[in-house]
Short mmCIF file of C-alpha atoms and ligand atoms in Angstrom, two decimals:
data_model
loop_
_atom_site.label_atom_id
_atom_site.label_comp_id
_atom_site.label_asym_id
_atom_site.label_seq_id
_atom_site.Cartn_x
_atom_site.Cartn_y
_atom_site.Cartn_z
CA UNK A 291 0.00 0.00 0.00
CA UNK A 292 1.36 3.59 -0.95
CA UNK A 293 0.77 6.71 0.46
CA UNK A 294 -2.38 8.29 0.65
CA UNK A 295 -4.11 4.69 0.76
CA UNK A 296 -6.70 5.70 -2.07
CA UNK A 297 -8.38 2.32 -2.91
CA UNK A 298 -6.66 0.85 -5.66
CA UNK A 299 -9.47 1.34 -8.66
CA UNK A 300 -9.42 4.92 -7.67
CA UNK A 301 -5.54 5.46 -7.89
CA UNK A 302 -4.64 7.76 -10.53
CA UNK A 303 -8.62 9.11 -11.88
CA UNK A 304 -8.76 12.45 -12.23
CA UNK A 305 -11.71 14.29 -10.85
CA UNK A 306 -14.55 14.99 -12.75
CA UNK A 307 -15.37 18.49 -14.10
CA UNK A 308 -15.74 20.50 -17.50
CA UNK A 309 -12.95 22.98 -17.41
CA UNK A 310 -14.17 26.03 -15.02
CA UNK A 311 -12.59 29.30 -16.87
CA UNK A 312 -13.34 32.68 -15.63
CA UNK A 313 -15.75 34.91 -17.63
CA UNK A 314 -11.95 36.64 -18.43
CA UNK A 315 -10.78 33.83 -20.23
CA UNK A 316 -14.35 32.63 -21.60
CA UNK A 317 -16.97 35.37 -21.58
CA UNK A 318 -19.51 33.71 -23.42
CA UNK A 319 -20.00 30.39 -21.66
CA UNK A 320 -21.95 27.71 -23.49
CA UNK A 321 -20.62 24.42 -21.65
CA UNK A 322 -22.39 23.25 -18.87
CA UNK A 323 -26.10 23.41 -19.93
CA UNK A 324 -26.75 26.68 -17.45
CA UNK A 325 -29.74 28.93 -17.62
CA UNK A 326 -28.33 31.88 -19.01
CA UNK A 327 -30.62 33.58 -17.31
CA UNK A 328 -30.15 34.44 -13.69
CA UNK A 329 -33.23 35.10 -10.89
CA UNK A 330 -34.85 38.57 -11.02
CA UNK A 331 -34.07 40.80 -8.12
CA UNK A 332 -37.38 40.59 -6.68
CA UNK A 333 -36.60 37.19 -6.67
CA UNK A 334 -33.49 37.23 -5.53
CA UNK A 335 -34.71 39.58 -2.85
CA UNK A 336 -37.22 36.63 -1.87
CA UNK A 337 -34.36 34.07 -1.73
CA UNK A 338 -32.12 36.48 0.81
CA UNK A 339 -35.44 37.02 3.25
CA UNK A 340 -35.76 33.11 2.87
CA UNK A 341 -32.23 32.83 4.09
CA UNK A 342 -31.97 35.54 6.53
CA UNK A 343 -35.04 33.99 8.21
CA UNK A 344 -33.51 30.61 8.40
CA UNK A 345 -29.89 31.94 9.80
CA UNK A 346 -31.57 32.53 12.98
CA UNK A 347 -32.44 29.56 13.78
CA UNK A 348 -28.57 27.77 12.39
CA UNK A 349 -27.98 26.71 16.06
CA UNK A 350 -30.63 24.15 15.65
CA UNK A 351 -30.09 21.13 12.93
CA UNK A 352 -32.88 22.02 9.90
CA UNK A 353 -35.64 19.44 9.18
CA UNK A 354 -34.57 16.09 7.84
CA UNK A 355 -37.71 15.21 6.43
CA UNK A 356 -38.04 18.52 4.45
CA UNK A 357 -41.53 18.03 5.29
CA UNK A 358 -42.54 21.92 3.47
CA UNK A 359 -39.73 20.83 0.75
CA UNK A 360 -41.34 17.94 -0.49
CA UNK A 361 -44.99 19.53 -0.38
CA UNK A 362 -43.75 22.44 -2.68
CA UNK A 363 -41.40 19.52 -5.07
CA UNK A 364 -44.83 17.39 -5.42
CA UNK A 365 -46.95 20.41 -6.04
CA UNK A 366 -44.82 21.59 -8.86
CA UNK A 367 -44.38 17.82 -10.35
CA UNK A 368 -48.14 17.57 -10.69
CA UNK A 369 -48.11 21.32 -13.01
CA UNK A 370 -45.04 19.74 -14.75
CA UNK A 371 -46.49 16.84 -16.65
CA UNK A 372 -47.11 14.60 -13.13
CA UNK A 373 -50.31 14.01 -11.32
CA UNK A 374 -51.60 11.90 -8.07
CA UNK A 375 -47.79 12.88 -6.58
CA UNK A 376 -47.98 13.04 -3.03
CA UNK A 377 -45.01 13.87 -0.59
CA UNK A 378 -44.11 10.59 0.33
CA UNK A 379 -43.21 9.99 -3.28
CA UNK A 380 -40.92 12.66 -3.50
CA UNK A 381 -37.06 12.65 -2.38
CA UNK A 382 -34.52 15.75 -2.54
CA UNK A 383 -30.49 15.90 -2.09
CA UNK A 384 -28.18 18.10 -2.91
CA UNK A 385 -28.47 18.19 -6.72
CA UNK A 386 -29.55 15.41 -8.58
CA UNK A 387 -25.94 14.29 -8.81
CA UNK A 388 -26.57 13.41 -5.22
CA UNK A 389 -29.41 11.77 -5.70
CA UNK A 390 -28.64 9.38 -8.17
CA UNK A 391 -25.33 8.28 -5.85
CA UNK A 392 -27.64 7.74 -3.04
CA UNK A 393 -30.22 5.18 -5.58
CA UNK A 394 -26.39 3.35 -6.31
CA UNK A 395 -25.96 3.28 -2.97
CA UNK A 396 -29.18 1.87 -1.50
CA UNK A 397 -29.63 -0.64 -4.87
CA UNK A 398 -26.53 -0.90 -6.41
CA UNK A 399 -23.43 -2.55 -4.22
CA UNK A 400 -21.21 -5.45 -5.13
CA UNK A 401 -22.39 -8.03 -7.23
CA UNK A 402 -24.76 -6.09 -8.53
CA UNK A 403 -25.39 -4.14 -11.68
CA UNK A 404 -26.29 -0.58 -13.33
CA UNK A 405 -27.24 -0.09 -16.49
CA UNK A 406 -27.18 2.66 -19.53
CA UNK A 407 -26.84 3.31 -23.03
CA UNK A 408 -24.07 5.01 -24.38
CA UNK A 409 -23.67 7.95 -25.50
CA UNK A 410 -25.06 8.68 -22.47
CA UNK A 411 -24.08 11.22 -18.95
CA UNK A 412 -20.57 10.51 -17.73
CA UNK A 413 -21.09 10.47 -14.39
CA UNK A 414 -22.83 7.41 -14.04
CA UNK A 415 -20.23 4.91 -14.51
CA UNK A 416 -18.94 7.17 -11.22
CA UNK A 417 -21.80 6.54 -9.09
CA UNK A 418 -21.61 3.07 -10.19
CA UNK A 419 -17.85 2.75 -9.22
CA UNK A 420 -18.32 4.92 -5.92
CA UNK A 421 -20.88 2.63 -4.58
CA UNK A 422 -18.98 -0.77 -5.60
CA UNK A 423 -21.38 -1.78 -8.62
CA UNK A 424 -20.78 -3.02 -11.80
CA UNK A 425 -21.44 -1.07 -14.78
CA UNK A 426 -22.83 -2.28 -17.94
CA UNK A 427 -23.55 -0.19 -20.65
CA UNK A 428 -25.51 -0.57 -24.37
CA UNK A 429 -25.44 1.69 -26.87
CA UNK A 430 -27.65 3.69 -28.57
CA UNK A 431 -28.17 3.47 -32.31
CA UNK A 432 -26.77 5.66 -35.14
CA UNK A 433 -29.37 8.39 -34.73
CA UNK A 434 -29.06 8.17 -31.01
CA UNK A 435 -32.10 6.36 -30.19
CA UNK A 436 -32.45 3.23 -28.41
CA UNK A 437 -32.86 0.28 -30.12
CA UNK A 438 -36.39 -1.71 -27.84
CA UNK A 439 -35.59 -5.46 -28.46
CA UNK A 440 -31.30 -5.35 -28.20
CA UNK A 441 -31.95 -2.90 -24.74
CA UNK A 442 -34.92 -5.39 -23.68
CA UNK A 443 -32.52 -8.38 -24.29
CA UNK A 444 -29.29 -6.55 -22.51
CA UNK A 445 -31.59 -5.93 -19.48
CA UNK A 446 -32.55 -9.59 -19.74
CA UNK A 447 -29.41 -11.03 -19.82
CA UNK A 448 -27.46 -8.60 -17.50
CA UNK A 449 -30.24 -8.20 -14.67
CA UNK A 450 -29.36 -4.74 -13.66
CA UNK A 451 -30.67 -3.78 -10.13
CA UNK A 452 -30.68 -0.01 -11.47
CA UNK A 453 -31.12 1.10 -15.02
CA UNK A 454 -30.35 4.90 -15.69
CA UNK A 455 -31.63 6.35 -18.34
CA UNK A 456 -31.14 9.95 -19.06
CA UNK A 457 -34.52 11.34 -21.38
CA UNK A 458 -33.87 13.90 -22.58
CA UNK A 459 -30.07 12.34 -22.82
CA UNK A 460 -27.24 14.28 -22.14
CA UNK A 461 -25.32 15.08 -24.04
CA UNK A 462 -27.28 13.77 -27.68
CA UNK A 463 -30.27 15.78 -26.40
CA UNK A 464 -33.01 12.88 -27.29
CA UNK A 465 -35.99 12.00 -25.40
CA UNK A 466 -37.31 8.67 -24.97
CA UNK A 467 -40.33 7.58 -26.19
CA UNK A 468 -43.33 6.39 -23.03
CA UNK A 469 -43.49 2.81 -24.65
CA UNK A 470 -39.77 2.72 -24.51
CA UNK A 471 -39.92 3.70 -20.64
CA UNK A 472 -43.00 1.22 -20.02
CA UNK A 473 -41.06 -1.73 -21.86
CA UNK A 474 -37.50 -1.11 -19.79
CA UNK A 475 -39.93 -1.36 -16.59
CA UNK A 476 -41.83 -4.49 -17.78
CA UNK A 477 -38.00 -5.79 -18.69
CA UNK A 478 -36.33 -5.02 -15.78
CA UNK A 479 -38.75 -6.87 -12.78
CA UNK A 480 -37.83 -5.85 -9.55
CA UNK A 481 -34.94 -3.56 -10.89
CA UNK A 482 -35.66 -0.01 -10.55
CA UNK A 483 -35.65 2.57 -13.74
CA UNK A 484 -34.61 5.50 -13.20
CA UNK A 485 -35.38 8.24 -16.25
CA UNK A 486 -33.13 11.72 -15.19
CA UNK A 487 -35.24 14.37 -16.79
CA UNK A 488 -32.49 16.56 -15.75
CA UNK A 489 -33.67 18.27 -18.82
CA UNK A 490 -37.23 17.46 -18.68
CA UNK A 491 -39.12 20.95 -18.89
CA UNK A 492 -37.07 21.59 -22.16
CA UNK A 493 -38.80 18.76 -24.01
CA UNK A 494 -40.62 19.73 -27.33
CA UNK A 495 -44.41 20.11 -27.48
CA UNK A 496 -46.33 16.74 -27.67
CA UNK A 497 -43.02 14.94 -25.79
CA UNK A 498 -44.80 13.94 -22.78
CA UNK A 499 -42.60 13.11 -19.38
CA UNK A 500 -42.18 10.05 -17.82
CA UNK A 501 -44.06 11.50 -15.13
CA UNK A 502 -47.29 10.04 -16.67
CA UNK A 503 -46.00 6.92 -16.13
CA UNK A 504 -45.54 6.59 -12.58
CA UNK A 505 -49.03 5.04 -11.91
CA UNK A 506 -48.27 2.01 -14.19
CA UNK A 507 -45.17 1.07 -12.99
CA UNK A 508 -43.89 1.01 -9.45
CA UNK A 509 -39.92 0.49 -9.86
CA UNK A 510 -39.76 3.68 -12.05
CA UNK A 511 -37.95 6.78 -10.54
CA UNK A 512 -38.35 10.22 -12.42
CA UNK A 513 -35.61 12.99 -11.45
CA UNK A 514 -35.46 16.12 -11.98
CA UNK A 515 -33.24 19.49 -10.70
CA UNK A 516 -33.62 23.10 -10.07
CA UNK A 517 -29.76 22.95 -11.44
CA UNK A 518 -31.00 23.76 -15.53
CA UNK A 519 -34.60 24.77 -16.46
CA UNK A 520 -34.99 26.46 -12.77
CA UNK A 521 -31.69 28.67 -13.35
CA UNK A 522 -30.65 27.50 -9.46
CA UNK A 523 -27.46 25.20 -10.59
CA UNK A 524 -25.69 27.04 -7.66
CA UNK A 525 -28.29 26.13 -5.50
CA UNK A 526 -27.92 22.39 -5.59
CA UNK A 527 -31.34 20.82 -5.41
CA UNK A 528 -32.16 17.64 -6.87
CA UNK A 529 -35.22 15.44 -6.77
CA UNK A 530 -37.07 12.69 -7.33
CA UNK A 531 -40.61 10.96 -7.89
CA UNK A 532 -41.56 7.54 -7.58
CA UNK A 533 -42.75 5.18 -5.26
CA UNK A 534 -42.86 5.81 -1.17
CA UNK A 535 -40.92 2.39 -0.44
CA UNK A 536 -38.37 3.65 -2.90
CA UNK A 537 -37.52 7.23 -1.29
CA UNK A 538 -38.15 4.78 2.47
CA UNK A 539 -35.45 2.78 1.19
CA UNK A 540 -32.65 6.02 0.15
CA UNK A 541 -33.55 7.22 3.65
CA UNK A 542 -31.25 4.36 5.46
CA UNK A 543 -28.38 5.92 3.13
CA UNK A 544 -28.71 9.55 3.37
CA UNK A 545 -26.55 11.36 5.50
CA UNK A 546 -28.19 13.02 8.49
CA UNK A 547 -29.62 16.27 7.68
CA UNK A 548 -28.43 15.88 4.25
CA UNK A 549 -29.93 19.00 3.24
CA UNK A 550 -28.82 22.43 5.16
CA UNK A 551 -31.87 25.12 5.97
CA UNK A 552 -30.12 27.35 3.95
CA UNK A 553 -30.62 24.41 1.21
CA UNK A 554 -34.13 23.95 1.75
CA UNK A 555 -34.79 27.83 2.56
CA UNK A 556 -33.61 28.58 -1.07
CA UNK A 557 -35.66 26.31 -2.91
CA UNK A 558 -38.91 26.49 -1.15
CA UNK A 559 -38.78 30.53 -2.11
CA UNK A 560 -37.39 29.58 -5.52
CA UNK A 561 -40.46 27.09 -6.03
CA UNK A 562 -42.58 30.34 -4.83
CA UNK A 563 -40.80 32.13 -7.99
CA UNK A 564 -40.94 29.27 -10.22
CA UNK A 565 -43.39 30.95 -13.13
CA UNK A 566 -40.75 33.47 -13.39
CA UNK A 567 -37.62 31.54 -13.11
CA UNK A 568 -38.76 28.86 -15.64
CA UNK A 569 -40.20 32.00 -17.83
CA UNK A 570 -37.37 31.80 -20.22
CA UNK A 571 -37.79 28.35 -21.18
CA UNK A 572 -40.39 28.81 -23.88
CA UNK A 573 -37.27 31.71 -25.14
CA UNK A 574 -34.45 28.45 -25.08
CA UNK A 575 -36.42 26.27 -26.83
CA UNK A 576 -36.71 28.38 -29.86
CA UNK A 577 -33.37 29.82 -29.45
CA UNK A 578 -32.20 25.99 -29.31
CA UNK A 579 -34.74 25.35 -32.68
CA UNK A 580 -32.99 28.15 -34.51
CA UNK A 581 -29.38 26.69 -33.49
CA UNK A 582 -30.50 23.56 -34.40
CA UNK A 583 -31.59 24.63 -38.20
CA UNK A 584 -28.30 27.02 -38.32
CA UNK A 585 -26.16 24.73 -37.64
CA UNK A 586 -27.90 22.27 -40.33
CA UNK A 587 -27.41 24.93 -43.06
CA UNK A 588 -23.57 24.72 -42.28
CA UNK A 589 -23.90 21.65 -43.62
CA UNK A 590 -23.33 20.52 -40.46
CA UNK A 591 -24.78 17.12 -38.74
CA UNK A 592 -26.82 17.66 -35.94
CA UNK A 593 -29.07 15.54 -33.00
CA UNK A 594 -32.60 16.35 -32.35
CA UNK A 595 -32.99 18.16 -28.91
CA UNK A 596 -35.19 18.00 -26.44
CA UNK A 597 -32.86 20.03 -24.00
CA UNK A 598 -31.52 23.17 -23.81
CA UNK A 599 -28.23 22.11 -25.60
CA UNK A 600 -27.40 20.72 -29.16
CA UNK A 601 -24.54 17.91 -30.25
CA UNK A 602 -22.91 18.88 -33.40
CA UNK A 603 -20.41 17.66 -36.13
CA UNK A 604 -18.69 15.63 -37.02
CA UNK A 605 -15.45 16.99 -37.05
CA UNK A 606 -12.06 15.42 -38.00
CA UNK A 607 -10.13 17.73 -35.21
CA UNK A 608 -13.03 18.64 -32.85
CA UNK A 609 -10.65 19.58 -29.98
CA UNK A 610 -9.27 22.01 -33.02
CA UNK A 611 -12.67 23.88 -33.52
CA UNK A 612 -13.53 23.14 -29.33
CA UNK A 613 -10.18 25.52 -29.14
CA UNK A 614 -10.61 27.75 -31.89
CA UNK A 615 -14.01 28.76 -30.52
CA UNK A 616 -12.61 29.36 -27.29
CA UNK A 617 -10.26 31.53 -29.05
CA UNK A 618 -13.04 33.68 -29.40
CA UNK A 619 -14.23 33.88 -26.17
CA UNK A 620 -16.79 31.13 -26.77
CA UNK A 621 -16.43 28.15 -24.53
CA UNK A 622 -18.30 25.00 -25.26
CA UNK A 623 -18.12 21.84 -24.65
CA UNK A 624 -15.93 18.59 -26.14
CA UNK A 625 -18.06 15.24 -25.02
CA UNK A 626 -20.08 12.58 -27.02
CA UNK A 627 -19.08 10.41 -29.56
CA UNK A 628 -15.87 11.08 -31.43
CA UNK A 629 -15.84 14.23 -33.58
CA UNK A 630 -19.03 15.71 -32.22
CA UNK A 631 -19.02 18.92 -29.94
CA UNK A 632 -21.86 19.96 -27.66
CA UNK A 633 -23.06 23.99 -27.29
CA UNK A 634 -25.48 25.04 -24.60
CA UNK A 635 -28.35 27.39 -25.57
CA UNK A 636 -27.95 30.66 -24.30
CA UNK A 637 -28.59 33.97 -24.82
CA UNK A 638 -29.49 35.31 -27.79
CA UNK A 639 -26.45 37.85 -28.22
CA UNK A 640 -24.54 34.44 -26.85
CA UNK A 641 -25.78 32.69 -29.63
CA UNK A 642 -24.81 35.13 -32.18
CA UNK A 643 -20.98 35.56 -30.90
CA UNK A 644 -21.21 31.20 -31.01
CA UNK A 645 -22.33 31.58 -34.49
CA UNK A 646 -19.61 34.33 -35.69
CA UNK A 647 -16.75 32.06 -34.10
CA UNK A 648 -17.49 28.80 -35.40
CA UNK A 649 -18.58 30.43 -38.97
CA UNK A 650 -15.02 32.08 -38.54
CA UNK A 651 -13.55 28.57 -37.12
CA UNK A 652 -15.12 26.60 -39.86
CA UNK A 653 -13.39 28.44 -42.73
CA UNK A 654 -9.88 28.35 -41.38
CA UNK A 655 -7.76 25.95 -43.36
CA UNK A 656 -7.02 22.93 -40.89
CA UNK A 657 -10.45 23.08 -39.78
CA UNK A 658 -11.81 22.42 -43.42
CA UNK A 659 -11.89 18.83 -43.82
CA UNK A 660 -14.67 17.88 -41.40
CA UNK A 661 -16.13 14.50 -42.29
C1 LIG B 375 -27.03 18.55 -15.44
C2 LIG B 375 -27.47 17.15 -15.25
C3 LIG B 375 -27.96 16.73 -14.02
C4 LIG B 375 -28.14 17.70 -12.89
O1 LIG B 375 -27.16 17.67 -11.97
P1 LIG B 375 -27.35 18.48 -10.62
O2 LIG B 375 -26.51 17.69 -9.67
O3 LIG B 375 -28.79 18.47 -10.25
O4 LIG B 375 -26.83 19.85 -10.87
C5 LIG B 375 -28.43 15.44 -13.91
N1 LIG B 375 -28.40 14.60 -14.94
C6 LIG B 375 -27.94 14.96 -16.14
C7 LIG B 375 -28.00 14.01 -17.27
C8 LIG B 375 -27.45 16.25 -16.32
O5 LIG B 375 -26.96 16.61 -17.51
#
């Protein structure tokens, strides 16, 4: 054993994280899916009362049951595509990245399995690894969508205990179908399915949310976060729907008081707020439409989106165009398959500086032979 005594898998891994530059180095900042647009001040204004309120009483240890929390969470799942959700089917942590580590960790564990399709979010195989669970993954088909009888047959044969299954996917921006969610459910038994509609109130018109589903199937989990649509990424608040025994069962794992009153004090005013800090959405998803058909006229190959971001390409050099658009100020974001790039939608003067540099990128003379 060598000093520090990091367990052996994890010797060496580098943490994960998009590259954080300073609005300096990048001022138009495209790589992390954010709402470019922050909280108003009156609601900002709200948020500090919240807060203020809630320092007063930091001597004491803050609910643990977010009783008001979860009453606000199902409330605004049952405008949001959900209906019937009560508070006992509702579970919160400190962004959904915390969430989805705390499902590994109360159904994952050794010799057992998770499940997804690649391309699909790369922090999954983490959680897996984090809570000692092996990771299987399928893959999705040319056009990004999942192929119903080879995923029904991988869940048969590998018996996952968790399937993830991002919808709308990061980072190929496609939403799955409801039969497609209904058949992995039927498929997987007493597995559970999760379906991280991190991106969920970004789908397009007549994409309807797993939400719907929840009555039909009782080992399907829907999460969501205040971290994208909400504009509250620095918040960190993540949650859940699905069963009660499901949230009974993350409780044995959560840490105690998992979520600060400063935590739950922020989101309860945000969820008072939340017509006006989801009132930009409908202005994304036409920004993200027009990207979408821009980028097309380039000549360019590009995934339907359901989110609030759009994969592009292909490129022979993408880390060439990733860097020449950062050049201009304009940082996105290298992941997915090789050759493809991924832009966040944000502003429209953001959008129009993206445009410029890559138009500019595009026609400089390494950059030319994209494939
Ligand atoms: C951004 C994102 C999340 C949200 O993470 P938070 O921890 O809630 O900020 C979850 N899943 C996917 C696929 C994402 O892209």
């Amino acid at each position: 054993m060598s000093f520090p005594p990091i367990r052996e898998e994890l010797r060496g891994i580098e943490p994960y994280g998009a590259p954080q530059l300073s609005l300096e180095q990048a001022p138009v900042q495209l790589n992390v899916n954010e709402n470019p647009y922050g909280p108003s001040a009156a609601a900002a204004a709200d948020i500090a009362t919240a807060v203020a309120r809630a320092a007063m009483t930091l001597n004491r240890y803050p609910d643990r049951e977010f009783t008001e929390l979860r009453e606000g969470l199902a409330a605004y799942l049952n405008s949001s595509g959900g209906s019937g959700i009560t508070p006992e089917m509702v579970w919160a942590a400190n962004g959904s990245n915390e969430v989805m580590l705390q499902i590994l960790q109360a159904f994952g564990g050794p010799g057992r399995t998770a499940l997804s399709f690649a391309p699909t979010y790369s922090m999954y195989p983490e959680y897996a690894r984090d809570a000692m669970t092996d990771w299987v993954v399928g893959h999705r088909a040319e056009d990004f969508s999942l192929d119903l009888d080879a995923a029904r047959d991988l869940v048969h044969r590998t018996r996952p205990s968790v399937v993830l299954l991002p919808s709308p996917n990061n980072p190929t921006g496609t939403a799955l179908p409801p039969e497609a969610v209904s058949m992995l459910c039927d498929a997987a038994g007493d597995g559970i399915v999760v379906v991280d509609e991190a991106y969920g109130e970004f789908r397009r018109s007549g994409t309807p949310s797993a939400l719907e589903l929840l009555p039909r199937h009782r080992n399907l989990v829907v999460s969501r976060t205040m971290s994208k649509a909400f504009a509250l990424a620095g918040a960190r608040l993540g949650y859940l729907a699905t069963d009660p025994a499901i949230c009974d069962a993350i409780r044995v794992v959560r840490l105690p008081y998992h979520l600060s009153a400063v935590t739950q004090a922020t989101a309860l005013a945000a969820l008072r707020h939340a017509p006006e800090l989801l009132g930009r959405v409908d202005d994304l998803r036409g920004e993200r439409d027009r990207t979408v058909a821009w980028l097309r006229e380039q000549g360019l190959e590009v995934a339907d989106s359901d989110a609030n971001f759009v994969l592009f390409g292909r490129f022979a050099h993408r880390h060439a165009v990733w860097q020449g658009l950062l050049g201009h100020g304009v940082l996105i974001r290298e992941t997915g398959p090789d050759g493809w790039l991924r832009v966040s939608v944000g502003t429209a003067e953001e959008m129009t500086a993206f445009k410029s540099a890559l138009t500019i990128v595009m026609n400089t003379e390494p950059m030319r032979d994209n494939t």
